[in-house]
Tab-separated table of C-alpha atoms and ligand atoms in Angstrom:
chain	number	residue	atom	x	y	z
A	291	UNK	CA	46.343	3.489	13.118
A	292	UNK	CA	47.291	-0.028	14.199
A	293	UNK	CA	45.540	-0.220	17.646
A	294	UNK	CA	41.885	0.286	18.553
A	295	UNK	CA	40.499	3.431	20.133
A	296	UNK	CA	37.526	2.641	22.405
A	297	UNK	CA	35.743	5.406	24.419
A	298	UNK	CA	33.374	5.090	27.440
A	299	UNK	CA	30.607	7.624	27.688
A	300	UNK	CA	27.568	8.411	29.883
A	301	UNK	CA	26.130	10.710	32.491
A	302	UNK	CA	27.193	10.889	36.133
A	303	UNK	CA	26.969	7.739	38.239
A	304	UNK	CA	26.767	5.346	35.225
A	305	UNK	CA	29.638	3.337	36.696
A	306	UNK	CA	31.733	3.569	33.511
A	307	UNK	CA	35.058	4.204	35.292
A	308	UNK	CA	34.775	1.032	37.428
A	309	UNK	CA	33.739	-0.948	34.370
A	310	UNK	CA	36.665	0.433	32.313
A	311	UNK	CA	39.215	-0.584	34.943
A	312	UNK	CA	37.762	-4.062	35.330
A	313	UNK	CA	37.523	-4.755	31.600
A	314	UNK	CA	41.056	-3.479	31.091
A	315	UNK	CA	42.337	-6.012	33.573
A	316	UNK	CA	40.422	-8.797	31.851
A	317	UNK	CA	41.824	-7.815	28.534
A	318	UNK	CA	45.375	-7.691	29.924
A	319	UNK	CA	44.894	-11.151	31.449
A	320	UNK	CA	43.934	-12.397	28.023
A	321	UNK	CA	47.221	-10.938	26.647
A	322	UNK	CA	45.926	-7.894	24.874
A	323	UNK	CA	48.126	-4.733	25.061
A	324	UNK	CA	45.915	-2.116	26.798
A	325	UNK	CA	46.299	1.473	27.813
A	326	UNK	CA	43.692	3.152	30.022
A	327	UNK	CA	43.291	6.893	30.190
A	328	UNK	CA	40.653	9.571	30.868
A	329	UNK	CA	39.385	12.985	29.801
A	330	UNK	CA	39.790	15.696	30.754
A	331	UNK	CA	43.297	14.632	31.751
A	332	UNK	CA	45.435	11.573	31.082
A	333	UNK	CA	48.700	13.553	30.835
A	334	UNK	CA	50.226	16.368	32.944
A	335	UNK	CA	49.099	19.357	30.908
A	336	UNK	CA	45.570	18.040	30.512
A	337	UNK	CA	45.294	17.036	34.196
A	338	UNK	CA	46.168	20.723	35.013
A	339	UNK	CA	43.437	21.912	32.622
A	340	UNK	CA	41.089	19.441	34.341
A	341	UNK	CA	41.764	21.072	37.706
A	342	UNK	CA	41.008	24.474	36.163
A	343	UNK	CA	37.762	23.363	34.623
A	344	UNK	CA	36.348	21.248	37.512
A	345	UNK	CA	37.479	23.511	40.369
A	346	UNK	CA	34.262	24.060	42.413
A	347	UNK	CA	35.192	27.669	43.158
A	348	UNK	CA	35.320	28.639	39.456
A	349	UNK	CA	31.644	29.350	39.276
A	350	UNK	CA	32.202	32.365	36.969
A	351	UNK	CA	33.633	30.162	34.137
A	352	UNK	CA	31.964	31.021	30.861
A	353	UNK	CA	30.488	28.109	28.866
A	354	UNK	CA	32.634	28.830	25.761
A	355	UNK	CA	35.758	29.071	27.907
A	356	UNK	CA	34.858	25.665	29.327
A	357	UNK	CA	34.317	24.234	25.868
A	358	UNK	CA	37.638	25.545	24.615
A	359	UNK	CA	39.512	24.226	27.603
A	360	UNK	CA	38.049	20.727	27.072
A	361	UNK	CA	39.116	20.830	23.476
A	362	UNK	CA	42.626	22.071	24.386
A	363	UNK	CA	43.059	19.308	26.909
A	364	UNK	CA	41.872	16.780	24.274
A	365	UNK	CA	44.329	18.018	21.648
A	366	UNK	CA	47.327	17.561	24.012
A	367	UNK	CA	46.062	14.188	25.236
A	368	UNK	CA	45.630	12.945	21.709
A	369	UNK	CA	49.052	14.003	20.502
A	370	UNK	CA	50.984	13.035	23.641
A	371	UNK	CA	49.316	9.855	24.699
A	372	UNK	CA	46.508	8.369	22.627
A	373	UNK	CA	48.105	8.449	19.128
A	374	UNK	CA	51.497	7.103	20.173
A	375	UNK	CA	49.837	4.235	22.044
A	376	UNK	CA	47.641	3.347	19.049
A	377	UNK	CA	50.705	3.426	16.811
A	378	UNK	CA	52.307	0.873	19.141
A	379	UNK	CA	49.274	-1.356	18.606
A	380	UNK	CA	47.541	-0.855	21.951
A	381	UNK	CA	43.819	-1.020	22.657
A	382	UNK	CA	43.269	2.435	24.184
A	383	UNK	CA	40.347	2.505	26.590
A	384	UNK	CA	39.451	6.177	27.281
A	385	UNK	CA	37.038	7.391	29.935
A	386	UNK	CA	35.134	10.123	27.882
A	387	UNK	CA	36.195	11.815	24.683
A	388	UNK	CA	34.636	14.121	22.058
A	389	UNK	CA	31.057	12.889	22.623
A	390	UNK	CA	31.197	14.337	26.202
A	391	UNK	CA	31.859	17.765	24.761
A	392	UNK	CA	29.104	17.470	22.101
A	393	UNK	CA	26.629	16.446	24.795
A	394	UNK	CA	27.661	18.533	27.880
A	395	UNK	CA	28.878	21.753	26.142
A	396	UNK	CA	26.997	21.424	22.830
A	397	UNK	CA	23.612	20.275	24.072
A	398	UNK	CA	23.255	20.673	27.865
A	399	UNK	CA	25.040	24.041	28.003
A	400	UNK	CA	23.232	25.073	24.749
A	401	UNK	CA	26.323	26.048	22.693
A	402	UNK	CA	25.190	23.900	19.775
A	403	UNK	CA	26.387	20.436	18.892
A	404	UNK	CA	27.623	21.596	15.477
A	405	UNK	CA	29.671	24.464	16.949
A	406	UNK	CA	31.350	22.181	19.469
A	407	UNK	CA	32.028	19.605	16.656
A	408	UNK	CA	33.774	22.332	14.725
A	409	UNK	CA	35.983	23.380	17.665
A	410	UNK	CA	36.859	19.750	18.227
A	411	UNK	CA	37.579	19.060	14.550
A	412	UNK	CA	40.266	21.764	14.833
A	413	UNK	CA	41.561	20.142	17.986
A	414	UNK	CA	41.578	16.481	16.780
A	415	UNK	CA	41.332	16.767	12.884
A	416	UNK	CA	39.210	13.860	11.622
A	417	UNK	CA	40.305	11.541	14.408
A	418	UNK	CA	37.327	9.680	16.000
A	419	UNK	CA	36.963	6.640	18.207
A	420	UNK	CA	36.692	3.154	16.578
A	421	UNK	CA	34.014	2.198	19.079
A	422	UNK	CA	32.104	4.133	21.730
A	423	UNK	CA	30.156	2.540	24.565
A	424	UNK	CA	27.333	4.502	26.073
A	425	UNK	CA	26.463	3.484	29.600
A	426	UNK	CA	22.734	3.985	29.815
A	427	UNK	CA	21.117	4.842	33.140
A	428	UNK	CA	18.283	7.359	33.921
A	429	UNK	CA	19.973	10.516	35.317
A	430	UNK	CA	17.885	10.346	38.611
A	431	UNK	CA	19.334	6.828	39.257
A	432	UNK	CA	22.884	7.937	38.347
A	433	UNK	CA	22.661	10.859	40.798
A	434	UNK	CA	21.331	8.522	43.521
A	435	UNK	CA	24.387	6.311	43.066
A	436	UNK	CA	26.681	9.360	43.384
A	437	UNK	CA	24.987	10.469	46.564
A	438	UNK	CA	25.480	6.975	48.017
A	439	UNK	CA	29.205	6.976	47.015
A	440	UNK	CA	30.701	9.329	49.578
A	441	UNK	CA	34.333	8.711	48.544
A	442	UNK	CA	33.840	10.032	44.995
A	443	UNK	CA	35.336	13.438	44.068
A	444	UNK	CA	32.645	16.089	43.759
A	445	UNK	CA	33.287	18.508	40.906
A	446	UNK	CA	31.765	21.719	39.531
A	447	UNK	CA	29.529	19.793	37.115
A	448	UNK	CA	28.156	17.766	39.974
A	449	UNK	CA	26.704	20.986	41.327
A	450	UNK	CA	24.305	21.265	38.364
A	451	UNK	CA	20.633	20.380	39.046
A	452	UNK	CA	18.696	17.391	37.719
A	453	UNK	CA	17.489	19.247	34.652
A	454	UNK	CA	21.076	19.658	33.479
A	455	UNK	CA	21.730	15.921	33.855
A	456	UNK	CA	18.462	15.171	32.047
A	457	UNK	CA	19.599	17.355	29.183
A	458	UNK	CA	22.872	15.429	29.140
A	459	UNK	CA	20.895	12.214	28.859
A	460	UNK	CA	18.826	13.654	25.962
A	461	UNK	CA	21.980	14.913	24.301
A	462	UNK	CA	23.452	11.419	24.304
A	463	UNK	CA	20.315	10.107	22.559
A	464	UNK	CA	20.903	12.676	19.783
A	465	UNK	CA	24.595	11.730	19.461
A	466	UNK	CA	23.620	8.106	19.206
A	467	UNK	CA	21.340	8.886	16.262
A	468	UNK	CA	24.185	10.849	14.638
A	469	UNK	CA	26.745	8.119	14.985
A	470	UNK	CA	24.735	4.857	15.017
A	471	UNK	CA	27.451	2.456	13.871
A	472	UNK	CA	30.135	3.826	16.242
A	473	UNK	CA	28.070	4.102	19.446
A	474	UNK	CA	26.787	0.931	21.151
A	475	UNK	CA	24.594	1.131	24.216
A	476	UNK	CA	25.235	-0.836	27.431
A	477	UNK	CA	22.424	-1.180	30.024
A	478	UNK	CA	24.116	0.310	33.070
A	479	UNK	CA	21.229	-0.354	35.429
A	480	UNK	CA	22.250	-4.034	35.738
A	481	UNK	CA	24.617	-5.203	38.554
A	482	UNK	CA	28.215	-4.119	38.192
A	483	UNK	CA	29.342	-7.680	37.261
A	484	UNK	CA	26.646	-7.970	34.534
A	485	UNK	CA	27.694	-4.541	33.125
A	486	UNK	CA	31.301	-5.572	33.080
A	487	UNK	CA	30.385	-8.827	31.323
A	488	UNK	CA	28.340	-7.055	28.649
A	489	UNK	CA	31.082	-4.549	28.086
A	490	UNK	CA	33.786	-7.137	27.755
A	491	UNK	CA	31.712	-9.099	25.268
A	492	UNK	CA	30.944	-5.966	23.183
A	493	UNK	CA	34.644	-5.096	23.042
A	494	UNK	CA	35.595	-8.633	21.958
A	495	UNK	CA	32.927	-8.564	19.333
A	496	UNK	CA	34.445	-5.382	17.996
A	497	UNK	CA	37.994	-6.630	18.091
A	498	UNK	CA	37.079	-9.909	16.279
A	499	UNK	CA	35.211	-8.012	13.458
B	664	TMP	P1	34.280	12.429	35.052
B	664	TMP	O1	33.404	12.729	36.229
B	664	TMP	O2	33.728	11.387	34.153
B	664	TMP	O3	35.717	12.294	35.361
B	664	TMP	O4	34.215	13.752	34.070
B	664	TMP	C1	34.408	15.005	34.517
B	664	TMP	C2	33.278	15.936	34.208
B	664	TMP	O5	33.617	16.644	33.021
B	664	TMP	C3	31.932	15.308	33.949
B	664	TMP	O6	30.969	15.995	34.670
B	664	TMP	C4	31.702	15.446	32.466
B	664	TMP	C5	32.480	16.653	32.130
B	664	TMP	N1	32.992	16.706	30.771
B	664	TMP	C6	32.419	17.714	29.876
B	664	TMP	O7	31.536	18.451	30.282
B	664	TMP	N2	32.982	17.800	28.644
B	664	TMP	C7	33.981	17.036	28.192
B	664	TMP	O8	34.418	17.153	27.015
B	664	TMP	C8	34.496	15.996	29.090
B	664	TMP	C9	35.653	15.118	28.625
B	664	TMP	C10	33.997	15.945	30.396
């Protein structure tokens, strides 16, 4: 692949989406070709799958169904959007990718990180991000931020209790141990401007390697 595939990960309220948009603008101003996208979603079919998964009324959704739907959305997103953009030489900044499934479905839902890795290997073959940034904030603080941000969409996973979000946090620690060279941690408790600055520098360091 010619471009660079960079993913943003973290629990709820870590601020990664605002940081992603801001860093993308900075990179574009510096003349880098950038594509921003998100999971689940990014293209029409996957956005429809997103609606299905996150619909607050779908409380009966089975955990394995959820895991398969995320993987299906990821497959389509990769083929239709991510790979073509990388072949054109873009830096692709993606809000969540496989690590979210490993952590949320594999660990927090208890389906097993290895099982979810297998499903996703079928969906995306060996394709993994070049760099992953983990936005580190204690779950209780992240949830406080969400509660303060009334304009944010509330989805089915936001209805989970604090223990689920704590499991998500623990899951990310395991994933970091598993992929130490790919995943870099950003302190997301700092001010938004400081987090943006750290993120931008980390991406430039990666691009100049
Ligand atoms: P977002 O709030 O970052 O847009 O993500 C939507 C929700 O979907 C969030 O609660 C995390 C969850 N999610 C998973 O559980 N597994 C996945 O594979 C992905 C991509 C997201």
